[in-house]
Amino acid sequence: MSDVFDLNAYEQAIEWRARDLLGGATDVDDCRHGVSQIYALAEETLARHRDPVEQQHIACAAGCGTCCAVNVAVLLPEAAAIVAYLQQSMPAEDAAAIAARLDDLYPRILWLDDDDRVLLRQSCAFLNEQGACAIYPVRPLICRSITSTNAEDCQEALAFKALGEERTVLINLFQKTLMDATFRGLGAALAGLNLDSRSVKLTVAVRTLLHEPGRLAAFMQGEPVPCG
């Protein structure tokens, strides 16, 4: 990470920007607009401050998907942005297929902790047939935080984790730190707006909003986020 980058100031800037963007949000369109602005700010900041040499060593690419078999935590506006993307930016047939995969995956991962989810080795519902992320433009902050310098290291790490052992995977630490700070800033903004700032599993949150769209309006009125 750059020595001159002020992470605390960045996180606070995200918080206040998110408050402005989401303060009057009422539907998935508002959430998609607000969250997309936050994502854009995070990506622009990353592009300005990351080390170009380190960036050359990142091995992540469409079609890998090794890490896309773990629990991913999202804040509800992130899930709402994904719902808007499915409904507005994707062919209806493709969106229906994803909804079906979410329905299939949901009961299997609902109560699984991170270790058990790794043992299950069930791919994310948003991976397409080519192993690429079908919602890449609105992928969650947690997904944006993860990188690897070697895809084989990721495969080995997950395999050994299933056996109760840990393996190190080299990542771009600045990218992870930045996206984690963005996540915290967004969560702080929700708390500052008196909204539930707890995270929810990606599968659970998106499936819930697809089946019960009224839950988002309830959330924006201060009710708890869906948990199952």
mmCIF file with all atom_site columns, C-alpha atoms in Angstrom:
data_model
loop_
_atom_site.group_PDB
_atom_site.id
_atom_site.type_symbol
_atom_site.label_atom_id
_atom_site.label_alt_id
_atom_site.label_comp_id
_atom_site.label_asym_id
_atom_site.label_entity_id
_atom_site.label_seq_id
_atom_site.pdbx_PDB_ins_code
_atom_site.Cartn_x
_atom_site.Cartn_y
_atom_site.Cartn_z
_atom_site.occupancy
_atom_site.B_iso_or_equiv
_atom_site.pdbx_formal_charge
_atom_site.auth_seq_id
_atom_site.auth_comp_id
_atom_site.auth_asym_id
_atom_site.auth_atom_id
_atom_site.pdbx_PDB_model_num
ATOM 1   C CA . MET A 1 1   ? 0.000   0.000   0.000   1.00 0.00 ? 1   MET A CA 1
ATOM 2   C CA . SER A 1 2   ? 1.214   3.516   -0.756  1.00 0.00 ? 2   SER A CA 1
ATOM 3   C CA . ASP A 1 3   ? 2.656   5.321   2.277   1.00 0.00 ? 3   ASP A CA 1
ATOM 4   C CA . VAL A 1 4   ? 0.897   8.519   1.241   1.00 0.00 ? 4   VAL A CA 1
ATOM 5   C CA . PHE A 1 5   ? -2.552  6.982   0.960   1.00 0.00 ? 5   PHE A CA 1
ATOM 6   C CA . ASP A 1 6   ? -4.770  7.984   3.883   1.00 0.00 ? 6   ASP A CA 1
ATOM 7   C CA . LEU A 1 7   ? -7.010  4.949   4.378   1.00 0.00 ? 7   LEU A CA 1
ATOM 8   C CA . ASN A 1 8   ? -8.987  6.478   7.243   1.00 0.00 ? 8   ASN A CA 1
ATOM 9   C CA . ALA A 1 9   ? -9.791  9.592   5.235   1.00 0.00 ? 9   ALA A CA 1
ATOM 10  C CA . TYR A 1 10  ? -10.818 7.426   2.284   1.00 0.00 ? 10  TYR A CA 1
ATOM 11  C CA . GLU A 1 11  ? -13.133 5.297   4.433   1.00 0.00 ? 11  GLU A CA 1
ATOM 12  C CA . GLN A 1 12  ? -14.752 8.415   5.878   1.00 0.00 ? 12  GLN A CA 1
ATOM 13  C CA . ALA A 1 13  ? -15.192 9.862   2.384   1.00 0.00 ? 13  ALA A CA 1
ATOM 14  C CA . ILE A 1 14  ? -16.937 6.663   1.309   1.00 0.00 ? 14  ILE A CA 1
ATOM 15  C CA . GLU A 1 15  ? -19.226 6.880   4.322   1.00 0.00 ? 15  GLU A CA 1
ATOM 16  C CA . TRP A 1 16  ? -20.357 10.427  3.589   1.00 0.00 ? 16  TRP A CA 1
ATOM 17  C CA . ARG A 1 17  ? -20.673 9.831   -0.137  1.00 0.00 ? 17  ARG A CA 1
ATOM 18  C CA . ALA A 1 18  ? -22.785 6.729   0.500   1.00 0.00 ? 18  ALA A CA 1
ATOM 19  C CA . ARG A 1 19  ? -24.981 8.665   2.913   1.00 0.00 ? 19  ARG A CA 1
ATOM 20  C CA . ASP A 1 20  ? -25.691 11.230  0.204   1.00 0.00 ? 20  ASP A CA 1
ATOM 21  C CA . LEU A 1 21  ? -26.366 8.592   -2.446  1.00 0.00 ? 21  LEU A CA 1
ATOM 22  C CA . LEU A 1 22  ? -28.512 6.229   -0.386  1.00 0.00 ? 22  LEU A CA 1
ATOM 23  C CA . GLY A 1 23  ? -30.208 8.652   1.974   1.00 0.00 ? 23  GLY A CA 1
ATOM 24  C CA . GLY A 1 24  ? -33.267 8.962   -0.238  1.00 0.00 ? 24  GLY A CA 1
ATOM 25  C CA . ALA A 1 25  ? -33.143 5.529   -1.881  1.00 0.00 ? 25  ALA A CA 1
ATOM 26  C CA . THR A 1 26  ? -36.496 3.755   -2.187  1.00 0.00 ? 26  THR A CA 1
ATOM 27  C CA . ASP A 1 27  ? -36.032 0.975   -4.750  1.00 0.00 ? 27  ASP A CA 1
ATOM 28  C CA . VAL A 1 28  ? -33.499 -1.233  -6.510  1.00 0.00 ? 28  VAL A CA 1
ATOM 29  C CA . ASP A 1 29  ? -32.848 1.445   -9.139  1.00 0.00 ? 29  ASP A CA 1
ATOM 30  C CA . ASP A 1 30  ? -31.797 3.937   -6.473  1.00 0.00 ? 30  ASP A CA 1
ATOM 31  C CA . CYS A 1 31  ? -29.614 1.320   -4.807  1.00 0.00 ? 31  CYS A CA 1
ATOM 32  C CA . ARG A 1 32  ? -27.979 0.327   -8.071  1.00 0.00 ? 32  ARG A CA 1
ATOM 33  C CA . HIS A 1 33  ? -27.190 3.963   -8.854  1.00 0.00 ? 33  HIS A CA 1
ATOM 34  C CA . GLY A 1 34  ? -25.783 4.651   -5.387  1.00 0.00 ? 34  GLY A CA 1
ATOM 35  C CA . VAL A 1 35  ? -23.790 1.447   -5.083  1.00 0.00 ? 35  VAL A CA 1
ATOM 36  C CA . SER A 1 36  ? -22.424 1.794   -8.623  1.00 0.00 ? 36  SER A CA 1
ATOM 37  C CA . GLN A 1 37  ? -21.120 5.246   -7.722  1.00 0.00 ? 37  GLN A CA 1
ATOM 38  C CA . ILE A 1 38  ? -19.372 3.828   -4.656  1.00 0.00 ? 38  ILE A CA 1
ATOM 39  C CA . TYR A 1 39  ? -17.898 0.972   -6.694  1.00 0.00 ? 39  TYR A CA 1
ATOM 40  C CA . ALA A 1 40  ? -16.667 3.441   -9.312  1.00 0.00 ? 40  ALA A CA 1
ATOM 41  C CA . LEU A 1 41  ? -14.985 5.576   -6.652  1.00 0.00 ? 41  LEU A CA 1
ATOM 42  C CA . ALA A 1 42  ? -13.277 2.496   -5.215  1.00 0.00 ? 42  ALA A CA 1
ATOM 43  C CA . GLU A 1 43  ? -12.081 1.298   -8.629  1.00 0.00 ? 43  GLU A CA 1
ATOM 44  C CA . GLU A 1 44  ? -10.828 4.763   -9.590  1.00 0.00 ? 44  GLU A CA 1
ATOM 45  C CA . THR A 1 45  ? -8.933  5.028   -6.307  1.00 0.00 ? 45  THR A CA 1
ATOM 46  C CA . LEU A 1 46  ? -7.437  1.584   -6.852  1.00 0.00 ? 46  LEU A CA 1
ATOM 47  C CA . ALA A 1 47  ? -6.318  2.502   -10.365 1.00 0.00 ? 47  ALA A CA 1
ATOM 48  C CA . ARG A 1 48  ? -4.592  5.659   -9.117  1.00 0.00 ? 48  ARG A CA 1
ATOM 49  C CA . HIS A 1 49  ? -2.745  4.119   -6.193  1.00 0.00 ? 49  HIS A CA 1
ATOM 50  C CA . ARG A 1 50  ? -1.982  0.485   -6.997  1.00 0.00 ? 50  ARG A CA 1
ATOM 51  C CA . ASP A 1 51  ? 1.504   -0.593  -7.917  1.00 0.00 ? 51  ASP A CA 1
ATOM 52  C CA . PRO A 1 52  ? 1.586   -1.330  -11.681 1.00 0.00 ? 52  PRO A CA 1
ATOM 53  C CA . VAL A 1 53  ? 4.312   -3.920  -11.180 1.00 0.00 ? 53  VAL A CA 1
ATOM 54  C CA . GLU A 1 54  ? 2.259   -5.809  -8.589  1.00 0.00 ? 54  GLU A CA 1
ATOM 55  C CA . GLN A 1 55  ? -0.770  -5.575  -10.862 1.00 0.00 ? 55  GLN A CA 1
ATOM 56  C CA . GLN A 1 56  ? 1.086   -7.485  -13.577 1.00 0.00 ? 56  GLN A CA 1
ATOM 57  C CA . HIS A 1 57  ? 1.400   -10.476 -11.261 1.00 0.00 ? 57  HIS A CA 1
ATOM 58  C CA . ILE A 1 58  ? -2.352  -10.856 -10.599 1.00 0.00 ? 58  ILE A CA 1
ATOM 59  C CA . ALA A 1 59  ? -3.478  -14.114 -12.197 1.00 0.00 ? 59  ALA A CA 1
ATOM 60  C CA . CYS A 1 60  ? -7.244  -13.746 -11.727 1.00 0.00 ? 60  CYS A CA 1
ATOM 61  C CA . ALA A 1 61  ? -9.184  -13.938 -14.994 1.00 0.00 ? 61  ALA A CA 1
ATOM 62  C CA . ALA A 1 62  ? -12.606 -14.848 -16.310 1.00 0.00 ? 62  ALA A CA 1
ATOM 63  C CA . GLY A 1 63  ? -13.096 -18.596 -16.405 1.00 0.00 ? 63  GLY A CA 1
ATOM 64  C CA . CYS A 1 64  ? -11.196 -19.428 -13.215 1.00 0.00 ? 64  CYS A CA 1
ATOM 65  C CA . GLY A 1 65  ? -13.855 -19.232 -10.508 1.00 0.00 ? 65  GLY A CA 1
ATOM 66  C CA . THR A 1 66  ? -11.864 -21.212 -7.937  1.00 0.00 ? 66  THR A CA 1
ATOM 67  C CA . CYS A 1 67  ? -12.654 -18.774 -5.138  1.00 0.00 ? 67  CYS A CA 1
ATOM 68  C CA . CYS A 1 68  ? -16.297 -18.497 -6.254  1.00 0.00 ? 68  CYS A CA 1
ATOM 69  C CA . ALA A 1 69  ? -17.297 -21.383 -4.012  1.00 0.00 ? 69  ALA A CA 1
ATOM 70  C CA . VAL A 1 70  ? -17.111 -19.628 -0.651  1.00 0.00 ? 70  VAL A CA 1
ATOM 71  C CA . ASN A 1 71  ? -19.528 -17.545 1.389   1.00 0.00 ? 71  ASN A CA 1
ATOM 72  C CA . VAL A 1 72  ? -19.628 -13.910 0.274   1.00 0.00 ? 72  VAL A CA 1
ATOM 73  C CA . ALA A 1 73  ? -20.974 -11.254 2.627   1.00 0.00 ? 73  ALA A CA 1
ATOM 74  C CA . VAL A 1 74  ? -22.889 -8.307  1.170   1.00 0.00 ? 74  VAL A CA 1
ATOM 75  C CA . LEU A 1 75  ? -24.701 -5.290  2.480   1.00 0.00 ? 75  LEU A CA 1
ATOM 76  C CA . LEU A 1 76  ? -28.312 -5.134  1.350   1.00 0.00 ? 76  LEU A CA 1
ATOM 77  C CA . PRO A 1 77  ? -27.879 -2.223  -1.110  1.00 0.00 ? 77  PRO A CA 1
ATOM 78  C CA . GLU A 1 78  ? -25.253 -4.351  -2.879  1.00 0.00 ? 78  GLU A CA 1
ATOM 79  C CA . ALA A 1 79  ? -27.788 -7.159  -3.238  1.00 0.00 ? 79  ALA A CA 1
ATOM 80  C CA . ALA A 1 80  ? -30.404 -4.689  -4.493  1.00 0.00 ? 80  ALA A CA 1
ATOM 81  C CA . ALA A 1 81  ? -27.979 -3.446  -7.135  1.00 0.00 ? 81  ALA A CA 1
ATOM 82  C CA . ILE A 1 82  ? -27.536 -7.029  -8.345  1.00 0.00 ? 82  ILE A CA 1
ATOM 83  C CA . VAL A 1 83  ? -31.301 -7.513  -8.512  1.00 0.00 ? 83  VAL A CA 1
ATOM 84  C CA . ALA A 1 84  ? -31.621 -4.349  -10.608 1.00 0.00 ? 84  ALA A CA 1
ATOM 85  C CA . TYR A 1 85  ? -28.861 -5.608  -12.905 1.00 0.00 ? 85  TYR A CA 1
ATOM 86  C CA . LEU A 1 86  ? -30.609 -8.961  -13.360 1.00 0.00 ? 86  LEU A CA 1
ATOM 87  C CA . GLN A 1 87  ? -33.918 -7.286  -14.131 1.00 0.00 ? 87  GLN A CA 1
ATOM 88  C CA . GLN A 1 88  ? -32.686 -4.484  -16.368 1.00 0.00 ? 88  GLN A CA 1
ATOM 89  C CA . SER A 1 89  ? -29.365 -5.408  -17.956 1.00 0.00 ? 89  SER A CA 1
ATOM 90  C CA . MET A 1 90  ? -29.600 -9.123  -18.609 1.00 0.00 ? 90  MET A CA 1
ATOM 91  C CA . PRO A 1 91  ? -31.694 -11.170 -21.052 1.00 0.00 ? 91  PRO A CA 1
ATOM 92  C CA . ALA A 1 92  ? -34.766 -12.519 -19.269 1.00 0.00 ? 92  ALA A CA 1
ATOM 93  C CA . GLU A 1 93  ? -33.770 -16.111 -20.028 1.00 0.00 ? 93  GLU A CA 1
ATOM 94  C CA . ASP A 1 94  ? -30.361 -15.671 -18.429 1.00 0.00 ? 94  ASP A CA 1
ATOM 95  C CA . ALA A 1 95  ? -31.826 -13.911 -15.398 1.00 0.00 ? 95  ALA A CA 1
ATOM 96  C CA . ALA A 1 96  ? -34.352 -16.725 -14.960 1.00 0.00 ? 96  ALA A CA 1
ATOM 97  C CA . ALA A 1 97  ? -31.565 -19.301 -15.080 1.00 0.00 ? 97  ALA A CA 1
ATOM 98  C CA . ILE A 1 98  ? -29.667 -17.452 -12.356 1.00 0.00 ? 98  ILE A CA 1
ATOM 99  C CA . ALA A 1 99  ? -32.812 -17.209 -10.235 1.00 0.00 ? 99  ALA A CA 1
ATOM 100 C CA . ALA A 1 100 ? -33.244 -20.972 -10.570 1.00 0.00 ? 100 ALA A CA 1
ATOM 101 C CA . ARG A 1 101 ? -29.644 -21.572 -9.519  1.00 0.00 ? 101 ARG A CA 1
ATOM 102 C CA . LEU A 1 102 ? -30.149 -19.317 -6.501  1.00 0.00 ? 102 LEU A CA 1
ATOM 103 C CA . ASP A 1 103 ? -33.232 -21.328 -5.506  1.00 0.00 ? 103 ASP A CA 1
ATOM 104 C CA . ASP A 1 104 ? -31.225 -24.530 -5.815  1.00 0.00 ? 104 ASP A CA 1
ATOM 105 C CA . LEU A 1 105 ? -28.205 -23.277 -3.875  1.00 0.00 ? 105 LEU A CA 1
ATOM 106 C CA . TYR A 1 106 ? -30.102 -21.411 -1.154  1.00 0.00 ? 106 TYR A CA 1
ATOM 107 C CA . PRO A 1 107 ? -31.239 -24.339 1.054   1.00 0.00 ? 107 PRO A CA 1
ATOM 108 C CA . ARG A 1 108 ? -27.801 -25.940 0.857   1.00 0.00 ? 108 ARG A CA 1
ATOM 109 C CA . ILE A 1 109 ? -25.778 -22.965 2.064   1.00 0.00 ? 109 ILE A CA 1
ATOM 110 C CA . LEU A 1 110 ? -28.257 -21.076 4.247   1.00 0.00 ? 110 LEU A CA 1
ATOM 111 C CA . TRP A 1 111 ? -26.830 -22.200 7.592   1.00 0.00 ? 111 TRP A CA 1
ATOM 112 C CA . LEU A 1 112 ? -23.319 -23.149 6.528   1.00 0.00 ? 112 LEU A CA 1
ATOM 113 C CA . ASP A 1 113 ? -20.361 -21.368 8.086   1.00 0.00 ? 113 ASP A CA 1
ATOM 114 C CA . ASP A 1 114 ? -17.341 -20.509 5.968   1.00 0.00 ? 114 ASP A CA 1
ATOM 115 C CA . ASP A 1 115 ? -15.496 -23.779 6.578   1.00 0.00 ? 115 ASP A CA 1
ATOM 116 C CA . ASP A 1 116 ? -18.541 -25.916 5.812   1.00 0.00 ? 116 ASP A CA 1
ATOM 117 C CA . ARG A 1 117 ? -19.211 -23.926 2.637   1.00 0.00 ? 117 ARG A CA 1
ATOM 118 C CA . VAL A 1 118 ? -15.686 -24.708 1.450   1.00 0.00 ? 118 VAL A CA 1
ATOM 119 C CA . LEU A 1 119 ? -16.316 -28.409 2.060   1.00 0.00 ? 119 LEU A CA 1
ATOM 120 C CA . LEU A 1 120 ? -19.492 -28.223 -0.010  1.00 0.00 ? 120 LEU A CA 1
ATOM 121 C CA . ARG A 1 121 ? -17.595 -26.840 -3.020  1.00 0.00 ? 121 ARG A CA 1
ATOM 122 C CA . GLN A 1 122 ? -20.727 -25.538 -4.698  1.00 0.00 ? 122 GLN A CA 1
ATOM 123 C CA . SER A 1 123 ? -20.061 -22.786 -7.222  1.00 0.00 ? 123 SER A CA 1
ATOM 124 C CA . CYS A 1 124 ? -21.633 -19.358 -6.963  1.00 0.00 ? 124 CYS A CA 1
ATOM 125 C CA . ALA A 1 125 ? -25.002 -19.080 -8.694  1.00 0.00 ? 125 ALA A CA 1
ATOM 126 C CA . PHE A 1 126 ? -23.700 -16.133 -10.692 1.00 0.00 ? 126 PHE A CA 1
ATOM 127 C CA . LEU A 1 127 ? -21.017 -18.071 -12.564 1.00 0.00 ? 127 LEU A CA 1
ATOM 128 C CA . ASN A 1 128 ? -22.023 -18.706 -16.153 1.00 0.00 ? 128 ASN A CA 1
ATOM 129 C CA . GLU A 1 129 ? -21.257 -21.798 -18.239 1.00 0.00 ? 129 GLU A CA 1
ATOM 130 C CA . GLN A 1 130 ? -17.848 -20.388 -19.160 1.00 0.00 ? 130 GLN A CA 1
ATOM 131 C CA . GLY A 1 131 ? -16.961 -19.942 -15.490 1.00 0.00 ? 131 GLY A CA 1
ATOM 132 C CA . ALA A 1 132 ? -17.130 -16.143 -15.716 1.00 0.00 ? 132 ALA A CA 1
ATOM 133 C CA . CYS A 1 133 ? -19.042 -13.829 -13.384 1.00 0.00 ? 133 CYS A CA 1
ATOM 134 C CA . ALA A 1 134 ? -22.406 -12.990 -14.968 1.00 0.00 ? 134 ALA A CA 1
ATOM 135 C CA . ILE A 1 135 ? -22.816 -9.911  -12.752 1.00 0.00 ? 135 ILE A CA 1
ATOM 136 C CA . TYR A 1 136 ? -19.254 -8.630  -13.016 1.00 0.00 ? 136 TYR A CA 1
ATOM 137 C CA . PRO A 1 137 ? -20.141 -4.898  -13.304 1.00 0.00 ? 137 PRO A CA 1
ATOM 138 C CA . VAL A 1 138 ? -22.068 -5.075  -9.997  1.00 0.00 ? 138 VAL A CA 1
ATOM 139 C CA . ARG A 1 139 ? -20.074 -7.799  -8.239  1.00 0.00 ? 139 ARG A CA 1
ATOM 140 C CA . PRO A 1 140 ? -19.842 -7.221  -4.463  1.00 0.00 ? 140 PRO A CA 1
ATOM 141 C CA . LEU A 1 141 ? -17.007 -5.442  -2.716  1.00 0.00 ? 141 LEU A CA 1
ATOM 142 C CA . ILE A 1 142 ? -15.827 -8.664  -1.097  1.00 0.00 ? 142 ILE A CA 1
ATOM 143 C CA . CYS A 1 143 ? -15.404 -10.225 -4.540  1.00 0.00 ? 143 CYS A CA 1
ATOM 144 C CA . ARG A 1 144 ? -13.489 -7.144  -5.691  1.00 0.00 ? 144 ARG A CA 1
ATOM 145 C CA . SER A 1 145 ? -11.123 -7.457  -2.745  1.00 0.00 ? 145 SER A CA 1
ATOM 146 C CA . ILE A 1 146 ? -9.785  -10.905 -3.621  1.00 0.00 ? 146 ILE A CA 1
ATOM 147 C CA . THR A 1 147 ? -6.868  -11.411 -5.985  1.00 0.00 ? 147 THR A CA 1
ATOM 148 C CA . SER A 1 148 ? -4.219  -14.076 -6.452  1.00 0.00 ? 148 SER A CA 1
ATOM 149 C CA . THR A 1 149 ? -0.821  -14.321 -8.076  1.00 0.00 ? 149 THR A CA 1
ATOM 150 C CA . ASN A 1 150 ? -1.328  -18.020 -8.866  1.00 0.00 ? 150 ASN A CA 1
ATOM 151 C CA . ALA A 1 151 ? -4.586  -19.839 -9.603  1.00 0.00 ? 151 ALA A CA 1
ATOM 152 C CA . GLU A 1 152 ? -3.074  -23.160 -8.554  1.00 0.00 ? 152 GLU A CA 1
ATOM 153 C CA . ASP A 1 153 ? -2.328  -21.710 -5.113  1.00 0.00 ? 153 ASP A CA 1
ATOM 154 C CA . CYS A 1 154 ? -6.026  -20.912 -4.722  1.00 0.00 ? 154 CYS A CA 1
ATOM 155 C CA . GLN A 1 155 ? -7.034  -24.447 -5.634  1.00 0.00 ? 155 GLN A CA 1
ATOM 156 C CA . GLU A 1 156 ? -4.510  -25.870 -3.204  1.00 0.00 ? 156 GLU A CA 1
ATOM 157 C CA . ALA A 1 157 ? -5.590  -23.507 -0.417  1.00 0.00 ? 157 ALA A CA 1
ATOM 158 C CA . LEU A 1 158 ? -9.234  -24.531 -0.717  1.00 0.00 ? 158 LEU A CA 1
ATOM 159 C CA . ALA A 1 159 ? -8.340  -28.213 -0.885  1.00 0.00 ? 159 ALA A CA 1
ATOM 160 C CA . PHE A 1 160 ? -6.202  -28.025 2.252   1.00 0.00 ? 160 PHE A CA 1
ATOM 161 C CA . LYS A 1 161 ? -8.758  -25.869 4.066   1.00 0.00 ? 161 LYS A CA 1
ATOM 162 C CA . ALA A 1 162 ? -11.241 -28.701 3.599   1.00 0.00 ? 162 ALA A CA 1
ATOM 163 C CA . LEU A 1 163 ? -8.715  -30.870 5.457   1.00 0.00 ? 163 LEU A CA 1
ATOM 164 C CA . GLY A 1 164 ? -8.382  -28.350 8.249   1.00 0.00 ? 164 GLY A CA 1
ATOM 165 C CA . GLU A 1 165 ? -5.049  -26.946 7.103   1.00 0.00 ? 165 GLU A CA 1
ATOM 166 C CA . GLU A 1 166 ? -4.182  -23.429 5.969   1.00 0.00 ? 166 GLU A CA 1
ATOM 167 C CA . ARG A 1 167 ? -2.183  -22.511 2.881   1.00 0.00 ? 167 ARG A CA 1
ATOM 168 C CA . THR A 1 168 ? -0.959  -19.023 2.009   1.00 0.00 ? 168 THR A CA 1
ATOM 169 C CA . VAL A 1 169 ? -2.171  -17.309 -1.144  1.00 0.00 ? 169 VAL A CA 1
ATOM 170 C CA . LEU A 1 170 ? -0.304  -14.196 -2.255  1.00 0.00 ? 170 LEU A CA 1
ATOM 171 C CA . ILE A 1 171 ? -2.699  -11.348 -3.029  1.00 0.00 ? 171 ILE A CA 1
ATOM 172 C CA . ASN A 1 172 ? -2.626  -7.642  -3.820  1.00 0.00 ? 172 ASN A CA 1
ATOM 173 C CA . LEU A 1 173 ? -2.804  -6.380  -0.250  1.00 0.00 ? 173 LEU A CA 1
ATOM 174 C CA . PHE A 1 174 ? -3.610  -2.794  -1.202  1.00 0.00 ? 174 PHE A CA 1
ATOM 175 C CA . GLN A 1 175 ? -6.605  -3.882  -3.252  1.00 0.00 ? 175 GLN A CA 1
ATOM 176 C CA . LYS A 1 176 ? -7.965  -5.994  -0.401  1.00 0.00 ? 176 LYS A CA 1
ATOM 177 C CA . THR A 1 177 ? -7.381  -3.248  2.148   1.00 0.00 ? 177 THR A CA 1
ATOM 178 C CA . LEU A 1 178 ? -9.055  -0.649  -0.070  1.00 0.00 ? 178 LEU A CA 1
ATOM 179 C CA . MET A 1 179 ? -12.141 -2.740  -0.827  1.00 0.00 ? 179 MET A CA 1
ATOM 180 C CA . ASP A 1 180 ? -12.478 -3.751  2.820   1.00 0.00 ? 180 ASP A CA 1
ATOM 181 C CA . ALA A 1 181 ? -12.369 -0.064  3.764   1.00 0.00 ? 181 ALA A CA 1
ATOM 182 C CA . THR A 1 182 ? -15.034 0.655   1.151   1.00 0.00 ? 182 THR A CA 1
ATOM 183 C CA . PHE A 1 183 ? -17.206 -2.066  2.671   1.00 0.00 ? 183 PHE A CA 1
ATOM 184 C CA . ARG A 1 184 ? -16.757 -0.596  6.161   1.00 0.00 ? 184 ARG A CA 1
ATOM 185 C CA . GLY A 1 185 ? -17.498 2.908   4.889   1.00 0.00 ? 185 GLY A CA 1
ATOM 186 C CA . LEU A 1 186 ? -20.691 1.744   3.212   1.00 0.00 ? 186 LEU A CA 1
ATOM 187 C CA . GLY A 1 187 ? -21.715 -0.096  6.358   1.00 0.00 ? 187 GLY A CA 1
ATOM 188 C CA . ALA A 1 188 ? -21.042 3.009   8.459   1.00 0.00 ? 188 ALA A CA 1
ATOM 189 C CA . ALA A 1 189 ? -23.210 5.041   6.086   1.00 0.00 ? 189 ALA A CA 1
ATOM 190 C CA . LEU A 1 190 ? -26.098 2.614   6.550   1.00 0.00 ? 190 LEU A CA 1
ATOM 191 C CA . ALA A 1 191 ? -25.705 2.797   10.314  1.00 0.00 ? 191 ALA A CA 1
ATOM 192 C CA . GLY A 1 192 ? -25.616 6.598   10.108  1.00 0.00 ? 192 GLY A CA 1
ATOM 193 C CA . LEU A 1 193 ? -28.899 6.498   8.190   1.00 0.00 ? 193 LEU A CA 1
ATOM 194 C CA . ASN A 1 194 ? -30.388 4.281   10.924  1.00 0.00 ? 194 ASN A CA 1
ATOM 195 C CA . LEU A 1 195 ? -30.506 1.333   8.538   1.00 0.00 ? 195 LEU A CA 1
ATOM 196 C CA . ASP A 1 196 ? -29.421 -2.225  9.282   1.00 0.00 ? 196 ASP A CA 1
ATOM 197 C CA . SER A 1 197 ? -25.707 -2.380  8.541   1.00 0.00 ? 197 SER A CA 1
ATOM 198 C CA . ARG A 1 198 ? -25.245 -6.106  9.112   1.00 0.00 ? 198 ARG A CA 1
ATOM 199 C CA . SER A 1 199 ? -23.986 -8.214  6.238   1.00 0.00 ? 199 SER A CA 1
ATOM 200 C CA . VAL A 1 200 ? -25.906 -11.093 4.691   1.00 0.00 ? 200 VAL A CA 1
ATOM 201 C CA . LYS A 1 201 ? -24.818 -14.032 2.551   1.00 0.00 ? 201 LYS A CA 1
ATOM 202 C CA . LEU A 1 202 ? -24.922 -13.073 -1.124  1.00 0.00 ? 202 LEU A CA 1
ATOM 203 C CA . THR A 1 203 ? -27.145 -15.983 -2.138  1.00 0.00 ? 203 THR A CA 1
ATOM 204 C CA . VAL A 1 204 ? -29.596 -15.335 0.681   1.00 0.00 ? 204 VAL A CA 1
ATOM 205 C CA . ALA A 1 205 ? -29.851 -11.592 0.130   1.00 0.00 ? 205 ALA A CA 1
ATOM 206 C CA . VAL A 1 206 ? -30.356 -11.645 -3.645  1.00 0.00 ? 206 VAL A CA 1
ATOM 207 C CA . ARG A 1 207 ? -32.786 -14.556 -3.570  1.00 0.00 ? 207 ARG A CA 1
ATOM 208 C CA . THR A 1 208 ? -34.826 -12.882 -0.843  1.00 0.00 ? 208 THR A CA 1
ATOM 209 C CA . LEU A 1 209 ? -35.130 -9.622  -2.766  1.00 0.00 ? 209 LEU A CA 1
ATOM 210 C CA . LEU A 1 210 ? -36.099 -11.481 -5.933  1.00 0.00 ? 210 LEU A CA 1
ATOM 211 C CA . HIS A 1 211 ? -38.859 -13.394 -4.153  1.00 0.00 ? 211 HIS A CA 1
ATOM 212 C CA . GLU A 1 212 ? -39.906 -10.616 -1.772  1.00 0.00 ? 212 GLU A CA 1
ATOM 213 C CA . PRO A 1 213 ? -39.217 -7.250  -3.421  1.00 0.00 ? 213 PRO A CA 1
ATOM 214 C CA . GLY A 1 214 ? -41.089 -5.480  -0.629  1.00 0.00 ? 214 GLY A CA 1
ATOM 215 C CA . ARG A 1 215 ? -38.300 -6.392  1.761   1.00 0.00 ? 215 ARG A CA 1
ATOM 216 C CA . LEU A 1 216 ? -36.106 -3.648  0.325   1.00 0.00 ? 216 LEU A CA 1
ATOM 217 C CA . ALA A 1 217 ? -38.691 -0.950  1.064   1.00 0.00 ? 217 ALA A CA 1
ATOM 218 C CA . ALA A 1 218 ? -38.976 -2.324  4.588   1.00 0.00 ? 218 ALA A CA 1
ATOM 219 C CA . PHE A 1 219 ? -35.210 -2.224  4.942   1.00 0.00 ? 219 PHE A CA 1
ATOM 220 C CA . MET A 1 220 ? -35.113 1.402   3.811   1.00 0.00 ? 220 MET A CA 1
ATOM 221 C CA . GLN A 1 221 ? -37.617 2.122   6.584   1.00 0.00 ? 221 GLN A CA 1
ATOM 222 C CA . GLY A 1 222 ? -35.196 0.730   9.145   1.00 0.00 ? 222 GLY A CA 1
ATOM 223 C CA . GLU A 1 223 ? -36.315 -2.890  9.406   1.00 0.00 ? 223 GLU A CA 1
ATOM 224 C CA . PRO A 1 224 ? -33.683 -5.679  9.740   1.00 0.00 ? 224 PRO A CA 1
ATOM 225 C CA . VAL A 1 225 ? -32.159 -7.201  6.649   1.00 0.00 ? 225 VAL A CA 1
ATOM 226 C CA . PRO A 1 226 ? -33.338 -10.680 5.571   1.00 0.00 ? 226 PRO A CA 1
ATOM 227 C CA . CYS A 1 227 ? -31.418 -13.544 7.128   1.00 0.00 ? 227 CYS A CA 1
ATOM 228 C CA . GLY A 1 228 ? -33.194 -16.560 5.703   1.00 0.00 ? 228 GLY A CA 1
#
